[in-house]
mmCIF file of C-alpha atoms in Angstrom:
data_model
loop_
_atom_site.group_PDB
_atom_site.id
_atom_site.type_symbol
_atom_site.label_atom_id
_atom_site.label_comp_id
_atom_site.label_asym_id
_atom_site.label_seq_id
_atom_site.Cartn_x
_atom_site.Cartn_y
_atom_site.Cartn_z
ATOM 1 C CA GLU A 1108 22.599 17.710 -3.474
ATOM 2 C CA ASP A 1109 19.942 15.754 -1.629
ATOM 3 C CA GLN A 1110 20.396 11.994 -1.996
ATOM 4 C CA VAL A 1111 18.595 8.815 -1.033
ATOM 5 C CA THR A 1112 20.176 5.340 -0.995
ATOM 6 C CA GLN A 1113 18.146 2.226 -0.332
ATOM 7 C CA SER A 1114 19.461 -1.183 0.639
ATOM 8 C CA PRO A 1115 19.341 -3.968 -0.116
ATOM 9 C CA GLU A 1116 18.341 -3.691 -3.779
ATOM 10 C CA ALA A 1117 16.469 -6.980 -3.473
ATOM 11 C CA LEU A 1118 15.377 -9.118 -0.559
ATOM 12 C CA ARG A 1119 13.926 -12.603 -0.557
ATOM 13 C CA LEU A 1120 12.161 -13.762 2.596
ATOM 14 C CA GLN A 1121 10.221 -16.798 3.630
ATOM 15 C CA GLU A 1122 6.723 -16.135 4.846
ATOM 16 C CA GLY A 1123 6.931 -15.186 8.515
ATOM 17 C CA GLU A 1124 10.619 -14.218 8.356
ATOM 18 C CA SER A 1125 10.895 -10.665 9.702
ATOM 19 C CA SER A 1126 13.439 -8.208 8.295
ATOM 20 C CA SER A 1127 14.218 -4.526 7.742
ATOM 21 C CA LEU A 1128 14.756 -2.302 4.731
ATOM 22 C CA ASN A 1129 17.123 0.644 4.952
ATOM 23 C CA CYS A 1130 16.882 4.164 3.530
ATOM 24 C CA SER A 1131 19.912 6.403 4.035
ATOM 25 C CA TYR A 1132 19.497 10.045 3.141
ATOM 26 C CA THR A 1133 21.392 13.284 2.814
ATOM 27 C CA VAL A 1134 19.313 16.421 2.860
ATOM 28 C CA SER A 1135 19.908 19.985 3.964
ATOM 29 C CA GLY A 1136 17.073 20.136 6.467
ATOM 30 C CA LEU A 1137 14.500 17.364 6.367
ATOM 31 C CA ARG A 1138 10.939 18.417 5.707
ATOM 32 C CA GLY A 1139 9.648 14.859 5.472
ATOM 33 C CA LEU A 1140 10.617 11.283 4.678
ATOM 34 C CA PHE A 1141 8.090 9.181 2.811
ATOM 35 C CA TRP A 1142 7.677 5.446 2.265
ATOM 36 C CA TYR A 1143 5.755 4.054 -0.696
ATOM 37 C CA ARG A 1144 4.906 0.602 -1.963
ATOM 38 C CA GLN A 1145 4.907 -0.040 -5.708
ATOM 39 C CA ASP A 1146 3.441 -3.096 -7.388
ATOM 40 C CA PRO A 1147 4.492 -4.021 -10.938
ATOM 41 C CA GLY A 1148 2.806 -1.860 -13.560
ATOM 42 C CA LYS A 1149 1.274 0.487 -10.980
ATOM 43 C CA GLY A 1150 2.051 3.842 -9.458
ATOM 44 C CA PRO A 1151 3.524 4.109 -5.952
ATOM 45 C CA GLU A 1152 1.086 3.771 -3.065
ATOM 46 C CA PHE A 1153 1.639 5.929 0.011
ATOM 47 C CA LEU A 1154 2.522 4.163 3.263
ATOM 48 C CA PHE A 1155 4.034 6.594 5.793
ATOM 49 C CA THR A 1156 5.371 10.096 6.360
ATOM 50 C CA LEU A 1157 7.989 10.732 9.057
ATOM 51 C CA TYR A 1158 9.005 14.249 10.013
ATOM 52 C CA SER A 1159 11.551 14.108 12.830
ATOM 53 C CA ALA A 1160 14.172 11.815 14.300
ATOM 54 C CA GLY A 1161 12.726 9.358 16.779
ATOM 55 C CA GLU A 1162 9.344 9.255 15.094
ATOM 56 C CA GLU A 1163 7.763 5.851 14.408
ATOM 57 C CA LYS A 1164 4.644 4.832 12.501
ATOM 58 C CA GLU A 1165 2.954 1.471 12.104
ATOM 59 C CA LYS A 1166 0.489 -0.078 9.715
ATOM 60 C CA GLU A 1167 -0.369 -3.752 9.917
ATOM 61 C CA ARG A 1168 2.922 -5.669 9.538
ATOM 62 C CA LEU A 1169 4.937 -2.556 8.665
ATOM 63 C CA LYS A 1170 6.721 -0.161 10.999
ATOM 64 C CA ALA A 1171 8.757 2.827 9.880
ATOM 65 C CA THR A 1172 11.374 4.534 12.026
ATOM 66 C CA LEU A 1173 13.529 7.607 11.483
ATOM 67 C CA THR A 1174 16.924 8.823 12.666
ATOM 68 C CA LYS A 1175 18.885 11.877 11.546
ATOM 69 C CA LYS A 1176 20.570 9.920 8.758
ATOM 70 C CA GLU A 1177 18.383 6.961 7.906
ATOM 71 C CA SER A 1178 14.990 5.350 8.056
ATOM 72 C CA PHE A 1179 14.077 1.710 8.452
ATOM 73 C CA LEU A 1180 10.999 -0.105 7.272
ATOM 74 C CA HIS A 1181 10.542 -3.116 9.503
ATOM 75 C CA ILE A 1182 8.405 -5.947 8.197
ATOM 76 C CA THR A 1183 7.125 -8.343 10.826
ATOM 77 C CA ALA A 1184 5.993 -11.847 9.842
ATOM 78 C CA PRO A 1185 5.597 -10.928 6.165
ATOM 79 C CA LYS A 1186 3.100 -12.596 3.871
ATOM 80 C CA PRO A 1187 3.387 -13.223 0.117
ATOM 81 C CA GLU A 1188 1.059 -10.271 -0.524
ATOM 82 C CA ASP A 1189 3.718 -7.982 0.959
ATOM 83 C CA SER A 1190 5.854 -8.687 -2.112
ATOM 84 C CA ALA A 1191 6.445 -5.381 -3.898
ATOM 85 C CA THR A 1192 9.068 -2.698 -4.384
ATOM 86 C CA TYR A 1193 9.345 -0.337 -1.425
ATOM 87 C CA LEU A 1194 10.419 3.196 -2.211
ATOM 88 C CA CYS A 1195 11.759 5.873 0.102
ATOM 89 C CA ALA A 1196 11.671 9.593 -0.704
ATOM 90 C CA VAL A 1197 12.806 12.762 1.059
ATOM 91 C CA GLN A 1198 11.815 16.379 0.784
ATOM 92 C CA GLY A 1199 14.089 19.149 2.003
ATOM 93 C CA VAL A 1200 13.000 22.265 3.854
ATOM 94 C CA GLY A 1201 12.198 25.067 1.458
ATOM 95 C CA PHE A 1202 11.965 22.773 -1.542
ATOM 96 C CA ASN A 1203 9.042 21.292 -3.370
ATOM 97 C CA LYS A 1204 10.742 18.393 -5.103
ATOM 98 C CA PHE A 1205 10.996 14.892 -3.738
ATOM 99 C CA TYR A 1206 14.107 12.722 -4.110
ATOM 100 C CA PHE A 1207 13.382 9.017 -4.425
ATOM 101 C CA GLY A 1208 15.680 6.084 -3.823
ATOM 102 C CA SER A 1209 15.879 3.206 -6.287
ATOM 103 C CA GLY A 1210 13.788 1.001 -4.055
ATOM 104 C CA THR A 1211 14.059 -2.422 -2.445
ATOM 105 C CA LYS A 1212 12.342 -5.241 -4.292
ATOM 106 C CA LEU A 1213 10.863 -7.571 -1.700
ATOM 107 C CA ASN A 1214 9.836 -11.125 -2.549
ATOM 108 C CA VAL A 1215 8.085 -13.127 0.162
ATOM 109 C CA LYS A 1216 7.783 -16.842 -0.580
ATOM 110 C CA PRO A 1217 5.072 -19.000 0.958
ATOM 111 C CA GLY B 663 -13.835 8.519 -5.169
ATOM 112 C CA ALA B 664 -11.827 8.379 -8.370
ATOM 113 C CA GLY B 665 -8.081 8.376 -8.122
ATOM 114 C CA VAL B 666 -5.486 9.972 -10.367
ATOM 115 C CA SER B 667 -5.897 8.863 -13.954
ATOM 116 C CA GLN B 668 -3.415 9.047 -16.800
ATOM 117 C CA THR B 669 -3.887 8.607 -20.506
ATOM 118 C CA PRO B 670 -2.796 6.884 -22.576
ATOM 119 C CA SER B 671 -1.579 3.924 -20.519
ATOM 120 C CA ASN B 672 0.882 3.071 -23.274
ATOM 121 C CA LYS B 673 2.337 5.205 -26.040
ATOM 122 C CA VAL B 674 4.665 4.004 -28.765
ATOM 123 C CA THR B 675 6.150 6.643 -31.011
ATOM 124 C CA GLU B 676 9.001 7.100 -33.418
ATOM 125 C CA LYS B 677 12.122 9.097 -32.750
ATOM 126 C CA GLY B 678 11.592 12.743 -33.565
ATOM 127 C CA LYS B 679 7.819 12.741 -33.048
ATOM 128 C CA TYR B 680 5.810 14.905 -30.639
ATOM 129 C CA VAL B 681 3.810 13.329 -27.796
ATOM 130 C CA GLU B 682 1.350 14.534 -25.192
ATOM 131 C CA LEU B 683 0.662 12.717 -21.949
ATOM 132 C CA ARG B 684 -2.405 13.595 -19.900
ATOM 133 C CA CYS B 685 -3.004 13.566 -16.150
ATOM 134 C CA ASP B 686 -6.368 13.927 -14.402
ATOM 135 C CA PRO B 687 -5.728 14.561 -10.695
ATOM 136 C CA ILE B 688 -8.089 13.839 -7.863
ATOM 137 C CA SER B 689 -10.849 16.438 -7.859
ATOM 138 C CA GLY B 690 -10.005 19.373 -5.619
ATOM 139 C CA HIS B 691 -6.292 18.646 -5.413
ATOM 140 C CA THR B 692 -4.328 21.808 -6.112
ATOM 141 C CA ALA B 693 -0.820 20.333 -6.116
ATOM 142 C CA LEU B 694 0.296 18.202 -9.060
ATOM 143 C CA TYR B 695 3.617 16.503 -9.809
ATOM 144 C CA TRP B 696 5.106 14.840 -12.861
ATOM 145 C CA TYR B 697 7.800 12.185 -12.476
ATOM 146 C CA ARG B 698 9.729 9.935 -14.827
ATOM 147 C CA GLN B 699 10.615 6.389 -13.812
ATOM 148 C CA SER B 700 13.112 4.230 -15.653
ATOM 149 C CA LEU B 701 13.291 0.465 -15.157
ATOM 150 C CA GLY B 702 14.731 -0.455 -11.788
ATOM 151 C CA GLN B 703 14.872 3.166 -10.607
ATOM 152 C CA GLY B 704 12.773 5.319 -8.357
ATOM 153 C CA PRO B 705 10.648 8.158 -9.730
ATOM 154 C CA GLU B 706 12.627 11.206 -10.857
ATOM 155 C CA PHE B 707 11.039 14.601 -10.248
ATOM 156 C CA LEU B 708 10.200 16.622 -13.359
ATOM 157 C CA ILE B 709 7.834 19.470 -12.445
ATOM 158 C CA TYR B 710 5.485 20.647 -9.692
ATOM 159 C CA PHE B 711 2.323 22.694 -10.172
ATOM 160 C CA GLN B 712 0.507 24.618 -7.482
ATOM 161 C CA GLY B 713 -2.776 25.535 -9.083
ATOM 162 C CA THR B 714 -2.205 26.691 -12.646
ATOM 163 C CA GLY B 715 1.397 27.745 -12.248
ATOM 164 C CA ALA B 716 4.578 25.684 -12.408
ATOM 165 C CA ALA B 717 6.062 26.302 -8.964
ATOM 166 C CA ASP B 718 9.168 24.246 -9.677
ATOM 167 C CA ASP B 719 10.233 22.996 -13.126
ATOM 168 C CA SER B 720 13.849 22.356 -12.241
ATOM 169 C CA GLY B 721 13.556 18.640 -13.017
ATOM 170 C CA LEU B 722 12.675 19.041 -16.703
ATOM 171 C CA PRO B 723 15.724 17.584 -18.475
ATOM 172 C CA ASN B 724 15.799 20.034 -21.398
ATOM 173 C CA ASP B 725 13.664 22.399 -23.441
ATOM 174 C CA ARG B 726 12.038 19.539 -25.352
ATOM 175 C CA PHE B 727 9.915 18.921 -22.264
ATOM 176 C CA PHE B 728 7.075 21.216 -21.331
ATOM 177 C CA ALA B 729 4.016 20.882 -19.114
ATOM 178 C CA VAL B 730 0.840 22.898 -18.687
ATOM 179 C CA ARG B 731 -2.105 22.997 -16.320
ATOM 180 C CA PRO B 732 -4.257 25.798 -17.716
ATOM 181 C CA GLU B 733 -7.299 25.477 -15.450
ATOM 182 C CA GLY B 734 -5.629 24.126 -12.354
ATOM 183 C CA SER B 735 -6.917 20.619 -12.847
ATOM 184 C CA VAL B 736 -5.896 18.467 -15.834
ATOM 185 C CA SER B 737 -2.234 18.640 -16.781
ATOM 186 C CA THR B 738 -0.478 17.739 -20.015
ATOM 187 C CA LEU B 739 3.187 16.821 -20.330
ATOM 188 C CA LYS B 740 4.480 17.586 -23.800
ATOM 189 C CA ILE B 741 7.630 16.152 -25.314
ATOM 190 C CA GLN B 742 8.964 17.467 -28.597
ATOM 191 C CA ARG B 743 11.395 15.692 -30.948
ATOM 192 C CA THR B 744 11.327 12.536 -28.856
ATOM 193 C CA GLU B 745 14.525 10.563 -28.398
ATOM 194 C CA ARG B 746 15.027 6.901 -27.520
ATOM 195 C CA GLY B 747 16.333 7.979 -24.124
ATOM 196 C CA ASP B 748 12.928 9.469 -23.325
ATOM 197 C CA SER B 749 11.495 5.946 -23.061
ATOM 198 C CA ALA B 750 10.242 5.481 -19.495
ATOM 199 C CA VAL B 751 7.102 5.422 -17.389
ATOM 200 C CA TYR B 752 5.783 8.918 -16.771
ATOM 201 C CA LEU B 753 3.960 9.205 -13.460
ATOM 202 C CA CYS B 754 1.627 11.910 -12.249
ATOM 203 C CA ALA B 755 0.744 12.531 -8.607
ATOM 204 C CA SER B 756 -1.590 14.966 -6.892
ATOM 205 C CA SER B 757 -2.010 16.143 -3.331
ATOM 206 C CA LEU B 758 -4.667 18.191 -1.609
ATOM 207 C CA THR B 759 -3.039 21.548 -1.058
ATOM 208 C CA GLU B 760 0.669 21.634 -0.433
ATOM 209 C CA ALA B 761 3.735 19.712 -1.419
ATOM 210 C CA THR B 762 3.906 18.114 2.025
ATOM 211 C CA ASP B 763 0.487 16.558 1.761
ATOM 212 C CA THR B 764 0.186 12.877 0.902
ATOM 213 C CA GLN B 765 0.767 12.328 -2.803
ATOM 214 C CA TYR B 766 -1.546 10.027 -4.712
ATOM 215 C CA PHE B 767 -0.016 8.550 -7.832
ATOM 216 C CA GLY B 768 -1.631 7.581 -11.080
ATOM 217 C CA PRO B 769 -0.827 4.309 -12.854
ATOM 218 C CA GLY B 770 1.576 6.008 -15.251
ATOM 219 C CA THR B 771 2.017 6.213 -19.010
ATOM 220 C CA ARG B 772 4.603 3.882 -20.495
ATOM 221 C CA LEU B 773 6.321 5.767 -23.319
ATOM 222 C CA THR B 774 8.380 3.822 -25.836
ATOM 223 C CA VAL B 775 10.376 5.721 -28.438
ATOM 224 C CA LEU B 776 11.486 3.532 -31.323
#
């Protein structure tokens, strides 16, 4: 069965301290890997879609990369407003459902 | 434009009761998903609609759960004989045409079964 594992479960950073979040996945043919941000009490907000190994996408302080087994979300010089839970999801070829990881809860302190 | 909306935002019910949760997708979006999210977990897929039909309902946990989308727009998730284990946030998402399109999530309905 398709699976997604995210690490670490929680991450505390000082403002400006860069780091990376990991998403390891097992899927029989990757159709897409998706990153979302979720703030407390809200629905997930789309960040990136990656389709093939080697692909990279950037948005402000965030950069997502993809290999055949995992994806990283790199956060450069984070700010307190980057504090949120970051979710990773995969979709397999020929399937409609998405499998989500449990997320990484990021806390950036000023 | 307006995003995905869900009503009610909170629902408290007693064990054994019937509940309906409503999702209004973004206008023109043909694909619609329902998810369930428990505390500290990621969303868990329940059902996917393409237009009016349920293209994939393999995530519905049992026959107490049912969802409809009669006119290809608004969807209702129905839960019969609720159990305490059904307590969670129920999320709805829509995308423009296909499952691979960007999904836009609603704020969710927090269901509490006492």
